[in-house]
Structure formats: C-alpha cells, structure tokens
Amino acid sequence: MDLRGYFETPVPATVLAEGEFGTTEGKTANGIVTSSEVFDTRVVVDSRHAGCRPADVLESRDAPDVPIVTSVETALAKAPEVEVLVIGVAPAGGGLPESWVDDIEAAIRAGCDVVSGLHVFLSEDEHWTDLADRHGTRLIDVRKPPGDDDLRVGDGSIDDVSADVVLTLGTDCAVGKRTTTYERYRAARDAGYDAGWVATGQTGLMIGSHEGTVIDRVPADFTPGVVEDMVTAVGEAHDIVIVKGQASLTHQTYSGVTLSVLHGCWPDAVVIADEPGRRTRTHFDAFEVSGIETEARLVEALSDAEVAAVSTWGDSETEAARLDLSVANVFEEDGPRALLSAVRDVLAAPTASNGPPESGA
C-alpha cells in the first residue's frame, strides 16, 4: 500500500489520538503529527491534552503549532478545510471504542475520508460502509493485508533488484526502528540520493512510505514474498531502498516475522537500533534483551548483509567505545547523517548515476 496514491499530498487532516497522544500507545499519532509526508495535521483530538500544544506534549520542536481539542466536532469548527480523519491509535484488544463512534461519524458526515489503523476493518462493516457511501467518502484500513491473489512465497527474485537495500533491525520492539529508518531516508534525500523506503507497520504507512504492509497481518509462509514484492517495486523507482524491520532476531515471541523481513528484502547492509539501558523486553519482562553483539552476529550468519552501524538512544561515544561498529544517536542533529555515512561506507562510494560524490553525504 502507498497512501500517497490516495491523496493529493499533503492532505489537511485531523488526527484522532484520544487519551494516548504523546504516549507509546499513541506512537502512530505522534509520528503522523511530526513527520508525515501524506497528512498535514491541522488539529489533534485528545481530550486528555485539550488546550495544550503538540510541541509540549511530544517534547519536540518539530511538532506543528496546531490545536488539541476534545472532539471531532470541535476539530471541524477549528479546521473546516480538513479532508481526512486519521485514527492514530489502535487500542488494546483491537476493537473500536464505543466512545469514538460519534467522532468518526461526525467526520464522515462532514465529507472526510477515514484512514484507520484499527485492528477491526471499517471497510468491512455495513454500518460504516453505508454511512461512507451516503456521504461520498472513503474508508481506508491500513492494517488490511494483501489479497490472496497478491500473496506468494519468496522466490529469490530480490536478487534481480539493482538498487542497494538497507534494512533497519533492532535489539527489541520499540527501540526506534521506524524513526531510524525515516530519518536515514530523509538524510539520504537531503544528501542528493534517490532513496525510497518500505514500511512494515502502520505508522510508517501513515507517514508516507513508498510501499508498505502491516506485516504481522500477513500469513507466515507469505511474508518473505510480500516483502520481496515491496522492495522490488520501490527498487524499480529508486537507487536505494531503506526497509523498516520488526522486533529482533532474538525475540522469543516475534523473531519469526523479523527473520521473514530479513530474508524477504535480503539486504546489502543492516543498521541495528538499540536502547542501551533496556534489560528486559517491552511487554515481556521475563525475556532478557540479548544485546547488539548477538543480534549483529545473527544478522550476518542468516544473510549476506553486513551490519553497518548502530542507532542508539544513548551516548554514541560511550557505545562506540565498547562496540566494534559505527554508532550514532538518530535523535541528535548529526545522527542521521552519521548513520548514512556508515551505510555508504559499507555499500562503497556511489556512482554518479545513483548519488552525489563522496563529499556530498
């Protein structure tokens, strides 16, 4: 899925982040507000932070100065030009909270399309499809997996992709893989490279990846093939393809999808995202984090890729001193550029046809 194809971007949007704006559970809404190339956020709905400003809630100077309000009705009054409601939270349990129904209905009646990251699909519910039909709006469920006709097992056709492929993996979930991928993509474009990127989760799709699928909704046998198709499509249009991975190869719960992404995109280089202070896994305190060294060893044992760098949340100099790898903090001003430089060194200097000269990056 490429959401850029649905809209004349950036499209003015209301972001529904009820109760979770600024939290980990609201990471999709947070990313849309600060980074999306598809949606131009004009107002945020979150009654918990109504009256605040996104820059304060997100502690980010990149956040736009837009209002946070209590309801979609208020949002429509504040920003009548909005064309789409983006649901930026997927509540625990996967359902649609009853308290959100009025907000979504109000958006549709006002002529807004709805882009949903919910686990339930609005486009398969008669109530929502009838309402959308009456008001001439679209329901776009980004978690909906590819249809059966688009599923296949991986066949190694990724070897025919001439573009360089760079994958972001991690030592755990929620260690900054999506941020690392996106910021490295932006650094590459700023440096003059013809780069595109592939998302494997809903946040990346809503920010504006060139291709994406919520990969945990794809049947296991077909995951490498779906990734292969996405990377191939982006590689046909760009010289560098940056892929956002999932979880980690040592994660007892999610390593299956991690390995499928690694094998599906068969990268030339890998960047590993890490939070150095983390000792146990997010949401799984019984599982210990195995660490960068183990993760890097497995990446290079299970693929032909070379680990180019570590994207850390910590002090890059401290981490570099203990690791035999390039290290940068992607949240620091020069971090994305440093990661790009490390990847460039692994891929070798680009030719005139696919990027700037050595000094340009």
Coordinates of C-alpha atoms in Angstrom, one line a residue:
M1 CA 0.0 0.0 0.0
D2 CA 1.2 3.5 -0.8
L3 CA -1.1 6.1 0.8
R4 CA 0.5 8.8 -1.4
G5 CA -1.6 7.4 -4.2
Y6 CA -4.9 8.0 -2.4
F7 CA -4.5 11.8 -1.9
E8 CA -3.1 15.0 -3.3
T9 CA -0.4 15.2 -0.6
P10 CA 0.0 16.6 1.9
V11 CA -3.7 16.4 2.6
P12 CA -5.2 18.5 5.5
A13 CA -6.0 16.1 8.3
T14 CA -7.5 15.7 11.8
V15 CA -5.6 13.1 13.9
L16 CA -7.7 11.1 16.4
A17 CA -5.4 10.2 19.3
E18 CA -7.9 10.1 22.1
G19 CA -6.3 9.5 25.5
E20 CA -2.9 8.5 24.1
F21 CA -1.3 11.5 22.4
G22 CA 2.3 11.6 23.5
T23 CA 2.4 8.1 24.8
T24 CA 3.9 4.9 23.4
E25 CA 0.4 3.6 22.6
G26 CA -0.1 6.7 20.6
K27 CA 3.1 6.4 18.6
T28 CA 1.3 6.3 15.2
A29 CA -0.5 9.6 16.0
N30 CA 2.8 11.1 17.3
G31 CA 4.6 10.1 14.1
I32 CA 1.9 11.5 11.9
V33 CA 1.8 14.8 13.6
T34 CA 5.6 15.3 13.5
S35 CA 6.7 13.5 10.3
S36 CA 4.0 12.6 7.8
E37 CA 4.6 13.4 4.2
V38 CA 1.0 12.3 3.4
F39 CA -1.0 14.1 6.1
D40 CA -0.8 17.8 7.0
T41 CA -2.1 17.8 10.6
R42 CA -4.4 20.8 11.3
V43 CA -5.8 19.6 14.6
V44 CA -5.5 16.8 17.1
V45 CA -8.3 15.2 19.0
D46 CA -7.3 14.1 22.6
S47 CA -9.5 15.2 25.5
R48 CA -6.7 14.5 28.0
H49 CA -4.4 17.2 26.4
A50 CA -7.1 19.6 25.1
G51 CA -5.8 23.2 25.2
C52 CA -2.1 22.1 25.1
R53 CA 0.2 22.3 22.1
P54 CA 1.8 19.3 20.3
A55 CA 5.3 20.6 20.9
D56 CA 4.8 20.5 24.6
V57 CA 3.1 17.1 24.7
L58 CA 5.6 15.4 22.4
E59 CA 8.6 17.4 23.7
S60 CA 9.5 18.0 20.1
R61 CA 10.3 21.3 18.4
D62 CA 9.4 19.6 15.1
A63 CA 5.7 19.4 16.1
P64 CA 3.4 21.8 14.3
D65 CA 1.7 24.5 16.3
V66 CA -1.9 23.2 15.9
P67 CA -4.7 23.0 18.5
I68 CA -5.6 19.9 20.5
V69 CA -9.3 19.6 21.1
T70 CA -11.9 17.3 22.8
S71 CA -13.9 16.1 19.8
V72 CA -14.1 15.9 16.0
E73 CA -17.0 18.3 16.1
T74 CA -14.7 20.9 17.7
A75 CA -11.9 20.0 15.3
L76 CA -14.2 20.6 12.3
A77 CA -15.0 24.0 13.6
K78 CA -11.4 24.8 14.1
A79 CA -10.2 23.4 10.8
P80 CA -13.2 23.2 8.3
E81 CA -10.7 22.6 5.4
V82 CA -9.8 19.1 6.7
E83 CA -10.4 16.3 4.2
V84 CA -9.5 13.2 6.2
L85 CA -9.7 11.8 9.7
V86 CA -6.7 9.7 10.7
I87 CA -7.2 7.2 13.5
G88 CA -3.8 7.2 15.1
V89 CA -4.3 4.8 18.0
A90 CA -5.0 1.0 17.9
P91 CA -6.5 0.3 21.4
A92 CA -5.6 -2.8 23.4
G93 CA -7.9 -5.6 22.5
G94 CA -8.2 -4.5 18.9
G95 CA -11.8 -3.2 18.9
L96 CA -13.3 0.2 18.2
P97 CA -14.1 2.0 21.4
E98 CA -17.8 3.0 21.6
S99 CA -16.7 6.5 22.7
W100 CA -15.1 7.1 19.3
V101 CA -18.2 6.2 17.2
D102 CA -19.7 9.8 17.3
D103 CA -16.3 11.3 16.4
I104 CA -15.9 9.0 13.3
E105 CA -19.5 9.5 12.2
A106 CA -19.1 13.3 12.5
A107 CA -16.0 13.2 10.3
I108 CA -17.8 11.1 7.6
R109 CA -20.9 13.3 7.6
A110 CA -18.6 16.3 7.1
G111 CA -17.2 14.7 3.9
C112 CA -13.9 13.4 5.4
D113 CA -12.3 10.2 4.3
V114 CA -11.2 8.0 7.2
V115 CA -7.8 6.3 7.4
S116 CA -7.8 3.7 10.1
G117 CA -5.1 1.8 11.9
L118 CA -7.6 -0.2 13.9
H119 CA -7.4 -4.0 14.1
V120 CA -11.1 -4.1 13.0
F121 CA -11.7 -3.0 9.5
L122 CA -14.3 -0.3 9.0
S123 CA -14.5 -1.1 5.3
E124 CA -15.9 -4.5 6.1
D125 CA -18.6 -3.2 8.5
E126 CA -22.0 -2.4 6.9
H127 CA -22.7 0.5 9.3
W128 CA -19.6 2.3 8.2
T129 CA -19.7 1.4 4.5
D130 CA -23.3 2.6 4.3
L131 CA -22.6 5.9 6.0
A132 CA -19.5 6.4 3.8
D133 CA -21.4 5.7 0.7
R134 CA -24.1 8.2 1.6
H135 CA -21.6 10.9 2.1
G136 CA -19.2 10.0 -0.7
T137 CA -16.2 9.3 1.5
R138 CA -13.6 6.5 1.6
L139 CA -12.7 4.1 4.4
I140 CA -9.0 3.1 4.2
D141 CA -7.9 0.3 6.5
V142 CA -4.1 0.3 6.6
R143 CA -3.9 -3.0 8.5
K144 CA -5.8 -4.9 5.9
P145 CA -3.4 -7.5 4.4
P146 CA -2.8 -8.1 0.7
G147 CA -5.5 -10.2 -1.0
D148 CA -4.9 -13.9 -1.8
D149 CA -4.0 -13.0 -5.4
D150 CA -1.1 -10.9 -4.1
L151 CA 0.3 -13.5 -1.8
R152 CA 3.2 -15.7 -2.8
V153 CA 6.2 -17.3 -1.2
G154 CA 9.6 -15.7 -1.6
D155 CA 11.4 -17.0 -4.7
G156 CA 14.8 -15.1 -4.6
S157 CA 13.7 -12.6 -7.3
I158 CA 15.1 -9.9 -4.9
D159 CA 18.5 -10.8 -6.4
D160 CA 17.3 -9.0 -9.6
V161 CA 16.9 -5.7 -7.8
S162 CA 19.7 -3.4 -8.8
A163 CA 19.1 -0.8 -6.0
D164 CA 21.0 -1.0 -2.8
V165 CA 18.8 -2.4 0.0
V166 CA 19.4 -1.3 3.6
L167 CA 17.4 -2.8 6.5
T168 CA 16.8 -1.4 10.0
L169 CA 16.5 -4.1 12.6
G170 CA 16.6 -3.8 16.4
T171 CA 17.5 -5.5 19.7
D172 CA 13.8 -5.4 20.8
C173 CA 10.5 -3.8 19.9
A174 CA 10.1 -0.1 20.4
V175 CA 13.8 0.8 20.2
G176 CA 13.5 3.4 17.3
K177 CA 13.5 1.3 14.1
R178 CA 10.9 3.4 12.4
T179 CA 12.5 6.7 13.5
T180 CA 15.9 5.4 12.4
T181 CA 14.5 4.3 9.0
Y182 CA 12.7 7.5 8.3
E183 CA 15.4 9.9 9.5
R184 CA 18.0 8.0 7.5
Y185 CA 15.7 8.2 4.4
R186 CA 15.4 12.0 4.9
A187 CA 19.2 12.3 5.3
A188 CA 19.7 10.4 2.1
R189 CA 17.3 12.5 0.2
D190 CA 18.8 15.7 1.6
A191 CA 22.3 14.5 0.5
G192 CA 21.1 14.0 -3.0
Y193 CA 20.5 10.3 -3.1
D194 CA 17.5 8.8 -4.9
A195 CA 16.1 6.9 -1.9
G196 CA 12.8 5.3 -1.2
W197 CA 11.6 3.4 1.8
V198 CA 9.4 0.4 2.8
A199 CA 7.2 0.2 5.9
T200 CA 6.3 -3.0 7.7
G201 CA 3.9 -1.3 10.2
Q202 CA 1.0 1.1 10.3
T203 CA 3.0 4.2 11.4
G204 CA 5.4 4.0 8.5
L205 CA 2.5 3.6 6.1
M206 CA 0.8 6.7 7.5
I207 CA 4.0 8.8 7.5
G208 CA 4.4 8.1 3.8
S209 CA 6.5 5.1 2.9
H210 CA 6.7 4.4 -0.8
E211 CA 5.3 0.9 -0.2
G212 CA 4.1 -0.7 3.0
T213 CA 2.2 -3.6 4.6
V214 CA 1.3 -4.2 8.2
I215 CA 3.4 -7.3 8.1
D216 CA 2.1 -9.0 11.2
R217 CA -1.3 -9.4 9.3
V218 CA 0.3 -11.5 6.5
P219 CA 0.3 -15.3 6.8
A220 CA 3.7 -16.5 7.8
D221 CA 4.6 -18.5 4.7
F222 CA 4.0 -15.5 2.5
T223 CA 5.7 -12.8 4.5
P224 CA 9.1 -13.0 2.6
G225 CA 7.3 -12.9 -0.7
V226 CA 5.3 -9.8 0.3
V227 CA 8.5 -8.0 1.4
E228 CA 10.2 -9.1 -1.7
D229 CA 7.5 -7.6 -3.9
M230 CA 7.5 -4.3 -1.9
V231 CA 11.3 -3.9 -2.1
T232 CA 11.3 -4.8 -5.8
A233 CA 8.6 -2.1 -6.5
V234 CA 10.5 0.6 -4.7
G235 CA 13.8 -0.6 -6.1
E236 CA 12.5 -0.1 -9.7
A237 CA 11.9 3.6 -9.0
H238 CA 14.8 4.4 -6.7
D239 CA 18.6 3.7 -6.3
I240 CA 18.5 3.0 -2.6
V241 CA 15.7 1.2 -0.7
I242 CA 15.5 1.6 3.1
V243 CA 13.4 -1.0 4.8
K244 CA 11.9 -0.8 8.3
G245 CA 12.2 -4.2 10.1
Q246 CA 10.2 -5.7 13.0
A247 CA 11.2 -6.8 16.5
S248 CA 14.5 -8.6 16.7
L249 CA 16.0 -11.9 15.7
T250 CA 16.5 -13.0 19.3
H251 CA 12.9 -12.1 20.4
Q252 CA 11.2 -15.3 21.6
T253 CA 7.8 -14.0 20.6
Y254 CA 8.3 -12.1 17.3
S255 CA 11.6 -13.4 15.8
G256 CA 9.6 -15.2 13.1
V257 CA 8.5 -12.0 11.4
T258 CA 11.9 -10.5 11.9
L259 CA 13.6 -13.3 10.0
S260 CA 10.9 -13.2 7.3
V261 CA 11.6 -9.5 6.7
L262 CA 15.4 -10.1 6.7
H263 CA 15.1 -12.9 4.1
G264 CA 12.4 -11.1 2.0
C265 CA 14.5 -8.0 1.5
W266 CA 17.9 -9.8 1.5
P267 CA 19.7 -6.5 2.3
D268 CA 23.1 -5.3 1.4
A269 CA 23.6 -3.6 4.8
V270 CA 21.8 -3.5 8.2
V271 CA 21.5 -0.8 10.8
I272 CA 20.6 -2.1 14.3
A273 CA 18.5 0.2 16.6
D274 CA 19.1 -0.2 20.3
E275 CA 18.2 1.3 23.7
P276 CA 21.3 0.5 25.8
G277 CA 19.6 0.8 29.1
R278 CA 17.0 -1.8 28.4
R279 CA 17.5 -5.1 30.1
T280 CA 14.1 -6.9 29.5
R281 CA 11.8 -6.8 26.6
T282 CA 8.9 -4.4 26.2
H283 CA 5.7 -6.1 27.5
F284 CA 7.7 -9.3 28.2
D285 CA 9.7 -8.7 31.4
A286 CA 10.5 -12.5 31.6
F287 CA 12.6 -12.2 28.4
E288 CA 16.0 -10.6 28.6
V289 CA 17.4 -8.4 25.8
S290 CA 20.3 -10.3 24.1
G291 CA 22.3 -7.3 23.0
I292 CA 23.8 -5.8 19.9
E293 CA 26.7 -8.2 19.6
T294 CA 24.4 -11.2 19.5
E295 CA 22.0 -9.5 17.1
A296 CA 24.7 -8.5 14.7
R297 CA 26.2 -12.0 14.7
L298 CA 22.9 -13.5 13.8
V299 CA 22.2 -10.9 11.0
E300 CA 25.5 -11.8 9.4
A301 CA 25.0 -15.6 9.9
L302 CA 21.5 -15.6 8.5
S303 CA 22.0 -13.3 5.5
D304 CA 24.7 -11.9 3.2
A305 CA 24.4 -8.5 4.8
E306 CA 27.0 -6.6 6.7
V307 CA 26.0 -4.7 9.9
A308 CA 26.9 -1.1 9.1
A309 CA 26.1 0.8 12.3
V310 CA 24.1 1.0 15.5
S311 CA 21.4 3.6 16.0
T312 CA 21.4 4.2 19.8
W313 CA 19.2 6.2 22.2
G314 CA 22.2 6.6 24.4
D315 CA 25.6 8.3 24.2
S316 CA 27.1 7.4 20.9
E317 CA 30.7 7.9 22.0
T318 CA 30.2 5.6 25.0
E319 CA 28.5 2.9 22.9
A320 CA 31.1 3.2 20.1
A321 CA 33.9 2.6 22.7
R322 CA 32.5 -0.8 23.6
L323 CA 31.4 -1.9 20.2
D324 CA 33.4 -2.6 17.0
L325 CA 30.8 -0.7 15.0
S326 CA 29.9 2.8 13.9
V327 CA 27.4 4.3 16.4
A328 CA 25.2 7.4 16.2
N329 CA 22.2 8.7 18.1
V330 CA 19.5 9.4 15.5
F331 CA 17.8 11.9 17.8
E332 CA 20.8 14.1 17.7
E333 CA 21.2 16.7 14.9
D334 CA 24.1 14.9 13.1
G335 CA 22.9 11.4 14.0
P336 CA 21.0 10.5 10.7
R337 CA 23.9 11.9 8.6
A338 CA 26.4 9.8 10.6
L339 CA 24.4 6.6 10.1
L340 CA 24.1 7.4 6.4
S341 CA 27.9 7.8 6.2
A342 CA 28.4 4.4 7.8
V343 CA 26.0 2.8 5.4
R344 CA 27.6 4.5 2.5
D345 CA 31.0 3.1 3.5
V346 CA 29.6 -0.4 3.5
L347 CA 27.9 0.0 0.2
A348 CA 31.0 1.6 -1.3
A349 CA 31.1 5.1 -2.8
P350 CA 28.0 5.7 -5.1
T351 CA 28.4 6.3 -8.8
A352 CA 27.4 9.5 -10.5
S353 CA 24.2 7.8 -11.6
N354 CA 22.9 6.9 -8.2
G355 CA 24.1 9.7 -5.9
P356 CA 26.4 12.6 -5.2
P357 CA 30.2 12.3 -5.0
E358 CA 31.8 11.1 -1.7
S359 CA 31.9 14.6 -0.2
G360 CA 28.1 15.1 -0.7
A361 CA 27.0 12.7 2.0

